[in-house]
Short mmCIF file of C-alpha atoms in Angstrom, two decimals:
data_model
loop_
_atom_site.label_atom_id
_atom_site.label_comp_id
_atom_site.label_asym_id
_atom_site.label_seq_id
_atom_site.Cartn_x
_atom_site.Cartn_y
_atom_site.Cartn_z
CA MET A 27 44.13 0.53 28.88
CA SER A 28 43.31 -2.96 27.48
CA GLN A 29 39.88 -4.56 27.24
CA THR A 30 41.01 -7.20 29.77
CA ASP A 31 42.07 -4.58 32.22
CA THR A 32 38.72 -2.74 32.18
CA SER A 33 36.41 -5.80 32.07
CA PRO A 34 36.67 -6.71 35.76
CA ALA A 35 35.76 -3.15 36.66
CA ARG A 36 32.81 -3.29 34.27
CA ARG A 37 31.68 -6.62 35.81
CA GLY A 38 31.78 -5.01 39.18
CA ILE A 39 29.31 -2.44 38.21
CA ILE A 40 26.22 -4.73 38.33
CA PRO A 41 26.78 -6.00 41.83
CA SER A 42 27.34 -2.42 42.90
CA ILE A 43 24.07 -1.35 41.36
CA ILE A 44 22.28 -4.24 42.99
CA PHE A 45 23.78 -3.42 46.36
CA GLY A 46 22.67 0.23 45.86
CA LEU A 47 19.18 -0.90 45.12
CA MET A 48 19.06 -3.16 48.17
CA ILE A 49 20.19 -0.16 50.28
CA LEU A 50 17.61 2.14 48.83
CA GLY A 51 14.97 -0.53 49.31
CA VAL A 52 15.76 -0.95 52.93
CA ALA A 53 15.90 2.67 53.54
CA ALA A 54 12.50 3.15 51.78
CA THR A 55 10.93 0.30 53.97
CA TYR A 56 12.45 1.90 57.16
CA ALA A 57 11.19 5.34 56.26
CA VAL A 58 7.45 4.34 55.60
CA GLY A 59 7.41 1.88 58.53
CA PRO A 60 5.88 -1.61 58.33
CA ASN A 61 3.93 -0.92 55.14
CA GLY A 62 2.91 -4.18 53.29
CA PRO A 63 2.71 -2.99 49.58
CA VAL A 64 6.07 -1.09 49.89
CA THR A 65 7.72 -3.99 51.53
CA MET A 66 6.38 -6.47 49.05
CA ALA A 67 7.51 -4.29 46.09
CA VAL A 68 11.01 -3.74 47.62
CA VAL A 69 11.42 -7.46 48.27
CA PHE A 70 10.07 -8.37 44.94
CA VAL A 71 12.38 -6.01 42.93
CA VAL A 72 15.51 -6.66 45.01
CA THR A 73 15.11 -10.52 44.87
CA MET A 74 14.68 -10.28 41.13
CA ALA A 75 17.69 -7.98 40.84
CA ILE A 76 19.96 -10.40 42.48
CA GLY A 77 18.89 -13.20 40.17
CA VAL A 78 16.18 -15.04 42.06
CA PRO A 79 13.69 -16.71 39.72
CA ILE A 80 10.51 -14.81 39.49
CA PRO A 81 8.22 -17.47 41.07
CA PHE A 82 10.48 -17.61 44.03
CA ALA A 83 10.85 -13.81 44.08
CA ALA A 84 7.04 -13.42 44.16
CA GLY A 85 6.80 -16.14 46.87
CA ILE A 86 9.33 -14.33 49.07
CA ALA A 87 7.61 -10.93 48.68
CA THR A 88 4.16 -12.69 49.52
CA VAL A 89 5.75 -14.17 52.67
CA ALA A 90 6.99 -10.65 53.60
CA GLY A 91 3.53 -9.18 53.08
CA LEU A 92 1.75 -11.93 55.04
CA TYR A 93 4.07 -11.39 57.94
CA ILE A 94 3.55 -7.64 58.02
CA ALA A 95 -0.24 -8.04 57.70
CA ASP A 96 -0.19 -10.79 60.39
CA ILE A 97 -2.08 -13.16 58.05
CA PRO A 98 -1.38 -17.02 58.43
CA MET A 99 1.14 -18.37 56.12
CA THR A 100 -1.43 -21.02 55.06
CA LEU A 101 -2.68 -18.38 52.57
CA MET A 102 0.09 -19.43 50.23
CA ALA A 103 -1.14 -23.01 50.08
CA GLN A 104 -4.80 -21.98 49.77
CA ALA A 105 -4.00 -19.48 46.98
CA ALA A 106 -1.99 -22.06 45.16
CA TRP A 107 -4.95 -24.53 45.44
CA THR A 108 -7.50 -21.98 44.08
CA ALA A 109 -4.94 -21.21 41.34
CA PHE A 110 -4.89 -24.81 40.29
CA GLU A 111 -8.61 -25.43 40.72
CA PRO A 112 -10.25 -23.89 37.61
CA PHE A 113 -10.97 -26.59 35.16
CA PRO A 114 -10.25 -24.29 32.10
CA LEU A 115 -6.70 -24.35 33.24
CA VAL A 116 -6.43 -27.86 31.69
CA THR A 117 -6.63 -26.16 28.21
CA ILE A 118 -2.99 -24.90 28.55
CA PRO A 119 -1.08 -28.13 28.85
CA LEU A 120 -3.46 -29.69 26.19
CA PHE A 121 -2.90 -26.85 23.68
CA VAL A 122 0.81 -26.97 24.37
CA LEU A 123 0.87 -30.73 23.79
CA ALA A 124 -1.27 -30.44 20.60
CA GLY A 125 1.13 -27.74 19.24
CA GLN A 126 4.03 -30.00 19.92
CA LEU A 127 2.39 -33.02 18.27
CA MET A 128 1.44 -30.90 15.28
CA GLU A 129 5.07 -29.52 14.93
CA GLN A 130 6.71 -32.92 15.36
CA GLY A 131 4.18 -34.55 13.20
CA GLY A 132 5.10 -32.62 10.07
CA MET A 133 2.29 -29.94 9.97
CA SER A 134 4.61 -26.94 10.29
CA GLU A 135 6.39 -28.06 7.15
CA LYS A 136 3.04 -28.15 5.27
CA LEU A 137 2.08 -24.80 6.38
CA VAL A 138 5.43 -23.36 5.38
CA ASN A 139 4.97 -24.91 1.88
CA ILE A 140 1.46 -23.27 1.61
CA ALA A 141 2.85 -19.89 2.60
CA GLN A 142 5.75 -20.44 0.12
CA LYS A 143 3.38 -20.88 -2.78
CA LEU A 144 1.22 -17.89 -1.57
CA VAL A 145 3.79 -15.26 -1.13
CA GLY A 146 7.24 -16.74 -1.75
CA ALA A 147 7.83 -15.14 -5.29
CA TYR A 148 7.66 -11.57 -3.92
CA LYS A 149 10.64 -9.48 -2.67
CA GLY A 150 11.39 -10.75 0.87
CA GLY A 151 9.51 -13.89 -0.13
CA LEU A 152 10.93 -16.03 2.65
CA GLY A 153 10.42 -13.25 5.16
CA LEU A 154 6.83 -13.08 4.08
CA VAL A 155 6.49 -16.90 4.14
CA THR A 156 7.78 -16.77 7.73
CA VAL A 157 5.08 -14.33 8.71
CA VAL A 158 2.29 -16.15 6.96
CA ALA A 159 3.37 -19.52 8.32
CA CYS A 160 3.45 -18.14 11.80
CA MET A 161 -0.03 -16.83 11.43
CA PHE A 162 -1.11 -20.42 10.38
CA PHE A 163 0.72 -22.09 13.15
CA ALA A 164 -0.42 -19.61 15.71
CA ALA A 165 -3.96 -21.00 15.19
CA LEU A 166 -2.46 -24.42 16.38
CA SER A 167 0.04 -23.70 19.16
CA GLY A 168 -1.29 -20.96 21.43
CA SER A 169 2.21 -19.94 22.42
CA GLY A 170 4.56 -17.28 20.89
CA PRO A 171 7.86 -18.96 21.75
CA ALA A 172 6.65 -22.30 20.32
CA THR A 173 5.35 -20.66 17.07
CA THR A 174 8.89 -19.00 16.72
CA ALA A 175 10.62 -22.34 17.28
CA ALA A 176 8.48 -24.37 15.02
CA ILE A 177 8.47 -22.02 11.99
CA GLY A 178 11.82 -20.36 12.64
CA SER A 179 13.64 -23.58 12.75
CA ILE A 180 12.57 -24.12 9.09
CA THR A 181 12.65 -20.62 7.61
CA ILE A 182 15.61 -18.89 9.45
CA PRO A 183 18.35 -21.24 7.86
CA ALA A 184 16.60 -20.95 4.44
CA MET A 185 16.73 -17.11 4.77
CA GLN A 186 20.25 -17.13 5.71
CA GLU A 187 21.20 -19.30 2.66
CA GLU A 188 19.32 -16.98 0.54
CA GLY A 189 21.42 -13.93 1.67
CA TYR A 190 19.26 -12.44 4.40
CA ARG A 191 21.24 -10.77 7.20
CA SER A 192 21.05 -13.19 10.16
CA ARG A 193 19.78 -10.72 12.57
CA PHE A 194 16.91 -9.76 10.18
CA ALA A 195 16.07 -13.40 9.58
CA GLY A 196 15.85 -14.06 13.25
CA ALA A 197 13.94 -10.86 14.05
CA ILE A 198 11.21 -11.79 11.49
CA ALA A 199 10.64 -15.20 13.08
CA ALA A 200 10.70 -13.67 16.55
CA ALA A 201 8.25 -10.89 15.84
CA ALA A 202 6.00 -13.09 13.80
CA GLY A 203 6.03 -15.80 16.23
CA ALA A 204 4.68 -13.59 18.86
CA LEU A 205 1.35 -13.76 16.95
CA GLY A 206 0.98 -17.18 18.60
CA SER A 207 -0.15 -15.31 21.74
CA MET A 208 -2.80 -13.30 19.89
CA ILE A 209 -4.39 -15.51 17.36
CA PRO A 210 -6.47 -17.95 19.11
CA PRO A 211 -6.05 -20.40 20.87
CA SER A 212 -3.83 -18.32 23.04
CA ASN A 213 -2.40 -19.40 26.37
CA LEU A 214 -2.08 -15.75 27.61
CA LEU A 215 -5.70 -15.04 26.70
CA ILE A 216 -6.79 -18.16 28.75
CA ILE A 217 -4.68 -16.83 31.80
CA PHE A 218 -6.34 -13.42 31.49
CA ALA A 219 -9.68 -14.99 31.28
CA LEU A 220 -9.02 -17.14 34.55
CA VAL A 221 -7.92 -13.97 36.41
CA THR A 222 -10.84 -11.82 35.27
CA ASP A 223 -13.73 -14.33 34.59
CA VAL A 224 -14.04 -12.84 30.96
CA SER A 225 -15.34 -15.35 28.52
CA ILE A 226 -12.67 -17.30 26.86
CA PRO A 227 -14.57 -17.81 23.58
CA ARG A 228 -15.13 -13.96 23.51
CA LEU A 229 -11.39 -13.36 23.91
CA PHE A 230 -10.61 -15.93 21.30
CA LEU A 231 -12.92 -14.24 18.85
CA ALA A 232 -11.67 -10.77 19.65
CA GLY A 233 -8.07 -11.82 18.99
CA ILE A 234 -8.63 -13.04 15.37
CA VAL A 235 -8.83 -9.62 13.62
CA PRO A 236 -6.04 -7.90 15.64
CA GLY A 237 -3.82 -10.89 14.91
CA ILE A 238 -4.48 -10.89 11.27
CA VAL A 239 -4.08 -7.02 10.83
CA LEU A 240 -0.84 -7.26 12.93
CA GLY A 241 0.39 -9.95 10.64
CA LEU A 242 -0.38 -7.85 7.58
CA MET A 243 1.51 -4.89 9.10
CA LEU A 244 4.59 -7.09 9.73
CA MET A 245 4.41 -8.24 6.12
CA VAL A 246 4.60 -4.66 4.95
CA VAL A 247 7.66 -3.90 7.10
CA VAL A 248 9.38 -7.07 6.02
CA PHE A 249 8.61 -6.35 2.32
CA ILE A 250 9.90 -2.64 2.68
CA ILE A 251 13.24 -3.74 4.33
CA SER A 252 13.73 -6.68 1.98
CA ALA A 253 13.05 -4.41 -1.14
CA LYS A 254 15.67 -1.91 0.22
CA ASN A 255 18.24 -4.59 0.75
CA GLY A 256 17.50 -6.81 -2.19
CA TYR A 257 16.61 -9.80 -0.17
CA GLY A 258 14.83 -12.74 -2.00
CA GLY A 259 12.12 -12.77 -4.62
CA THR A 260 12.10 -14.75 -7.79
CA GLY A 261 9.91 -12.38 -9.70
CA GLU A 262 7.71 -15.22 -10.98
CA PRO A 263 4.06 -14.35 -11.22
CA PHE A 264 1.62 -15.63 -8.70
CA ARG A 265 -0.17 -18.83 -9.93
CA TRP A 266 -3.24 -20.55 -8.45
CA GLY A 267 -2.23 -24.13 -9.44
CA PRO A 268 0.80 -24.56 -7.14
CA LEU A 269 -1.17 -22.85 -4.27
CA LEU A 270 -4.16 -25.07 -4.55
CA GLU A 271 -1.82 -28.18 -4.83
CA ALA A 272 0.00 -27.08 -1.63
CA PHE A 273 -3.37 -26.65 0.17
CA TRP A 274 -4.40 -30.07 -0.92
CA GLU A 275 -1.19 -31.58 0.38
CA GLY A 276 -1.41 -29.59 3.64
CA LYS A 277 -5.25 -29.93 3.92
CA TRP A 278 -4.90 -31.85 7.34
CA ALA A 279 -2.75 -29.03 8.81
CA VAL A 280 -5.21 -26.35 7.51
CA PHE A 281 -8.18 -28.19 8.82
CA ALA A 282 -7.00 -28.30 12.24
CA PRO A 283 -7.91 -24.69 13.30
CA VAL A 284 -11.17 -25.04 11.52
CA ILE A 285 -12.13 -28.11 13.82
CA ILE A 286 -10.66 -26.51 16.93
CA LEU A 287 -11.88 -22.93 16.69
CA GLY A 288 -14.94 -23.79 14.66
CA GLY A 289 -16.04 -26.24 17.30
CA ILE A 290 -15.77 -23.63 20.08
CA TYR A 291 -17.63 -20.84 18.13
CA ALA A 292 -20.36 -23.31 16.98
CA GLY A 293 -20.98 -24.35 20.44
CA ILE A 294 -19.95 -27.98 19.73
CA PHE A 295 -17.51 -28.15 22.62
CA THR A 296 -15.98 -25.90 25.17
CA PRO A 297 -12.38 -24.58 24.89
CA SER A 298 -11.18 -27.21 27.30
CA GLU A 299 -12.78 -30.01 25.22
CA ALA A 300 -11.44 -28.29 22.06
CA ALA A 301 -7.94 -28.73 23.49
CA GLY A 302 -8.56 -32.40 23.92
CA VAL A 303 -9.80 -32.65 20.45
CA ALA A 304 -6.69 -30.86 19.20
CA VAL A 305 -4.50 -33.36 20.97
CA ALA A 306 -6.41 -36.39 19.41
CA TYR A 307 -6.29 -34.67 16.02
CA GLY A 308 -2.46 -33.97 16.27
CA LEU A 309 -1.79 -37.62 17.24
CA PHE A 310 -4.03 -39.03 14.54
CA VAL A 311 -2.49 -36.89 11.75
CA GLY A 312 1.01 -37.26 13.07
CA LEU A 313 0.83 -41.08 13.33
CA PHE A 314 -1.42 -42.07 10.39
CA ILE A 315 -1.52 -39.37 7.82
CA TYR A 316 1.81 -37.46 7.74
CA ARG A 317 3.57 -40.25 9.74
CA GLY A 318 6.09 -37.85 11.11
CA LEU A 319 5.61 -38.87 14.84
CA THR A 320 8.09 -41.46 16.09
CA LEU A 321 8.42 -42.73 19.85
CA ALA A 322 11.31 -40.31 20.27
CA LYS A 323 9.23 -37.29 18.98
CA LEU A 324 6.38 -38.35 21.23
CA PHE A 325 8.65 -38.51 24.14
CA HIS A 326 9.98 -35.02 23.32
CA ALA A 327 6.46 -33.67 22.93
CA PHE A 328 5.33 -35.04 26.35
CA LYS A 329 8.60 -34.02 28.05
CA PHE A 330 8.31 -30.39 26.65
CA THR A 331 4.62 -30.19 27.81
CA ALA A 332 5.47 -31.44 31.27
CA ILE A 333 8.26 -28.84 31.60
CA VAL A 334 6.02 -25.92 30.32
CA ILE A 335 3.04 -26.86 32.48
CA GLY A 336 5.15 -27.42 35.62
CA THR A 337 6.69 -23.96 35.07
CA VAL A 338 3.28 -22.37 34.56
CA LEU A 339 1.77 -24.02 37.62
CA PHE A 340 4.63 -23.03 39.76
CA ILE A 341 4.29 -19.44 38.47
CA LEU A 342 0.52 -19.57 39.02
CA GLY A 343 0.88 -20.81 42.62
CA SER A 344 3.20 -18.15 43.85
CA THR A 345 1.71 -15.22 41.93
CA LYS A 346 -1.86 -16.03 42.76
CA ALA A 347 -1.18 -15.49 46.55
CA PHE A 348 0.89 -12.26 45.56
CA GLY A 349 -2.17 -11.07 43.50
CA GLN A 350 -4.53 -11.80 46.48
CA LEU A 351 -2.39 -9.78 48.83
CA VAL A 352 -2.57 -6.83 46.33
CA THR A 353 -6.27 -7.04 46.76
CA ILE A 354 -6.11 -7.39 50.61
CA PHE A 355 -3.89 -4.22 50.82
CA ASP A 356 -6.48 -2.39 48.67
CA ILE A 357 -3.86 -1.45 46.05
CA PRO A 358 -6.50 -1.46 43.38
CA ASP A 359 -8.49 1.17 45.23
CA ALA A 360 -5.24 3.14 45.74
CA VAL A 361 -4.52 3.09 42.06
CA LEU A 362 -8.23 4.05 41.29
CA SER A 363 -7.91 7.02 43.54
CA LEU A 364 -4.53 7.97 41.96
CA PHE A 365 -6.17 8.11 38.45
CA ARG A 366 -9.38 9.62 39.62
CA GLY A 367 -8.23 13.04 38.11
CA LEU A 368 -7.97 11.30 34.70
CA VAL A 369 -11.39 9.70 34.65
CA GLU A 370 -12.37 11.88 31.65
CA PHE A 371 -9.31 10.72 29.68
CA PRO A 372 -9.43 6.88 29.59
CA TRP A 373 -7.19 6.89 26.45
CA LEU A 374 -4.48 8.62 28.54
CA VAL A 375 -4.89 5.94 31.34
CA MET A 376 -4.59 3.13 28.77
CA LEU A 377 -1.43 4.70 27.32
CA MET A 378 0.05 4.96 30.84
CA ILE A 379 -0.78 1.44 31.56
CA GLY A 380 0.66 0.26 28.23
CA ALA A 381 3.98 2.05 28.79
CA PHE A 382 4.02 0.53 32.13
CA TYR A 383 3.26 -2.92 30.83
CA ILE A 384 6.00 -2.69 28.09
CA LEU A 385 8.58 -1.49 30.75
CA VAL A 386 7.64 -4.31 33.12
CA GLY A 387 7.59 -6.77 30.32
CA MET A 388 11.27 -6.18 29.58
CA TRP A 389 12.04 -7.78 33.01
CA LEU A 390 8.97 -9.90 33.97
CA GLU A 391 7.60 -13.08 32.20
CA SER A 392 4.16 -12.70 30.61
CA ILE A 393 2.21 -15.07 32.94
CA PRO A 394 3.16 -13.42 36.26
CA GLN A 395 2.84 -10.02 34.62
CA ILE A 396 -0.86 -10.78 33.66
CA ILE A 397 -1.68 -12.36 37.03
CA ILE A 398 -0.05 -9.63 39.22
CA PHE A 399 -0.95 -6.48 37.41
CA THR A 400 -4.40 -7.38 35.99
CA ALA A 401 -5.56 -7.64 39.63
CA VAL A 402 -4.25 -4.02 40.03
CA PHE A 403 -5.51 -2.37 36.78
CA PHE A 404 -8.62 -4.30 35.78
CA PRO A 405 -10.92 -2.73 38.38
CA LEU A 406 -9.47 0.68 37.22
CA VAL A 407 -10.14 0.22 33.47
CA THR A 408 -13.64 -1.21 33.88
CA SER A 409 -14.63 1.68 36.11
CA LEU A 410 -13.58 3.94 33.27
CA GLY A 411 -15.93 2.05 30.96
CA ILE A 412 -13.25 0.28 28.94
CA ASP A 413 -14.46 -3.02 27.54
CA PRO A 414 -12.89 -6.00 29.45
CA VAL A 415 -12.30 -7.91 26.23
CA VAL A 416 -10.56 -4.91 24.77
CA PHE A 417 -8.28 -4.70 27.75
CA GLY A 418 -7.53 -8.38 27.60
CA ILE A 419 -6.35 -7.92 23.87
CA PHE A 420 -4.49 -4.83 24.98
CA THR A 421 -2.83 -6.70 27.79
CA VAL A 422 -1.70 -9.63 25.55
CA MET A 423 -0.47 -7.15 22.84
CA THR A 424 1.82 -5.47 25.43
CA CYS A 425 3.11 -8.85 26.50
CA GLU A 426 3.99 -9.61 22.94
CA ILE A 427 6.26 -6.65 22.99
CA GLY A 428 7.84 -8.18 26.08
CA PHE A 429 8.61 -11.26 23.97
CA LEU A 430 10.66 -9.04 21.74
CA THR A 431 12.58 -6.94 24.28
CA PRO A 432 15.73 -7.93 26.27
CA PRO A 433 16.66 -9.03 28.73
CA ILE A 434 13.63 -11.39 29.19
CA GLY A 435 12.64 -11.53 25.52
CA VAL A 436 11.91 -15.22 25.21
CA ASN A 437 11.23 -15.07 21.43
CA LEU A 438 14.51 -13.32 20.86
CA PHE A 439 16.40 -16.09 22.66
CA VAL A 440 14.66 -18.81 20.72
CA ALA A 441 15.33 -17.07 17.35
CA ALA A 442 18.92 -16.06 18.25
CA ARG A 443 19.64 -19.67 19.15
CA ILE A 444 18.36 -20.80 15.76
CA SER A 445 20.12 -17.94 13.87
CA LYS A 446 23.41 -18.61 15.80
CA ILE A 447 23.83 -14.95 16.73
CA THR A 448 23.97 -13.01 19.87
CA ILE A 449 20.90 -11.58 21.69
CA GLU A 450 22.30 -8.15 21.22
CA GLU A 451 22.40 -8.47 17.48
CA ILE A 452 18.91 -9.77 17.16
CA SER A 453 17.62 -7.12 19.48
CA VAL A 454 18.80 -4.46 16.99
CA GLY A 455 17.37 -6.43 14.07
CA VAL A 456 13.82 -6.56 15.75
CA LEU A 457 13.49 -2.83 16.28
CA PRO A 458 11.90 -1.91 12.95
CA LEU A 459 9.43 -4.91 13.44
CA LEU A 460 8.33 -3.32 16.74
CA ILE A 461 6.63 -0.61 14.73
CA PRO A 462 3.48 -2.61 13.89
CA TYR A 463 3.05 -3.55 17.53
CA ILE A 464 3.17 0.06 18.57
CA LEU A 465 0.72 1.01 15.92
CA MET A 466 -1.60 -1.79 17.09
CA ILE A 467 -1.53 -0.53 20.74
CA LEU A 468 -2.54 2.86 19.44
CA LEU A 469 -5.37 1.46 17.37
CA LEU A 470 -6.54 -0.43 20.48
CA VAL A 471 -6.45 2.63 22.62
CA PHE A 472 -8.25 5.09 20.20
CA PHE A 473 -10.36 2.93 18.07
CA SER A 474 -11.45 -0.25 19.96
CA SER A 475 -14.89 -1.04 18.57
CA TRP A 476 -13.46 -3.09 15.86
CA VAL A 477 -11.95 -5.49 18.29
CA THR A 478 -15.27 -6.54 19.79
CA PHE A 479 -17.10 -6.68 16.39
CA LEU A 480 -16.77 -10.39 16.08
CA PRO A 481 -17.61 -11.44 19.61
CA ASP A 482 -20.52 -9.03 19.71
CA LEU A 483 -21.82 -10.45 16.31
CA VAL A 484 -21.57 -14.05 17.48
CA TYR A 485 -22.63 -13.69 21.14
CA GLY A 486 -24.19 -10.41 21.40
CA PRO A 487 -22.94 -7.27 23.25
CA MET A 488 -21.66 -7.77 26.75
CA ARG A 489 -23.89 -6.51 29.60
#
């Protein structure tokens, strides 16, 4: 039978699966009676399965839960208001705008040039350059997809011209771009801090060492694969002169994270004020130093920021109410009682949560994942004596894997579009680059004291 004969049957499998899920969900809801948590879970899963956007799916599930619990629907509006109320939330659009201004203004090219002079001569040089440049730009953008787009748009075509396999070139940019959500300033760490009331500066400091270690691990994998396949490498010895010259030319780009993060840790300004400083710095350098910003690029930067923050606020509004209902239905207490027998094995609980997060991250975007499930698992892990800062880093690390796994892997889509390949191809290419992420999760579970070393050194141990 030909491919054209079988494709309609194959296309009919997905609606059949969705219909089956709906039948099972209705049956489960009918079997347990008017149970709020079960109904919310069923409605949430079914609506996502049939293609409803996640914010709307969370909102519909919340309405179902409110109806069963006989709670006024005004809770939705109240929850949205409380979600938008925290002042630190302003840091997200400001850091997004700052990252866009720095990218459009020419800073990403300067960072790539510095990375080129640092590691470009080795085997897999351009791959290593991509990782190092992503580490630099991560300290400017706060976003994994933004880092992938900013650096990947420069290095992926260059790698392809040098003979790198397209799926490998795109995978490097996607995997290294995810560092934008770990190395501060990080939008996901800010969201976690808003949900849990953990200190943002502590989380930022705690993200530095894991981000750098993860970047080094990625460089090792890139070097091994490149050496095996004969990708890149001029063989020229490293020289300090060109590197120092590149640093001097890109000093304004390198100085940006020093001002932003140094000002926060020195107590000169808060994270929200630092975000404002970052925007002013990006405008100044882009307009008057590198002169890369034009009216068209400024419009693009503001438009991109408006779209991103509009999406974020919409997700926050609907998932905040969902998270409040999770608490009202005592789901955290139920989860706590479920894991009570494992209280002596916190490492096992963390591994189970990590596996759950990775699985959910394949289907759910990172922001709603953090808001919804942190409300469920945060009371559990703190009762087990796990440091809240460590759990924040752990949560974001699992979200980074979500960036790199289909079907919702945002970094994969960005890198695939730049590489001009399919999402299936790049999903295969990124598999070896997931190994460092898995190793980092294991390090966070079994050896976590090194994560809190910097924040404890600067601010003292948490009480």
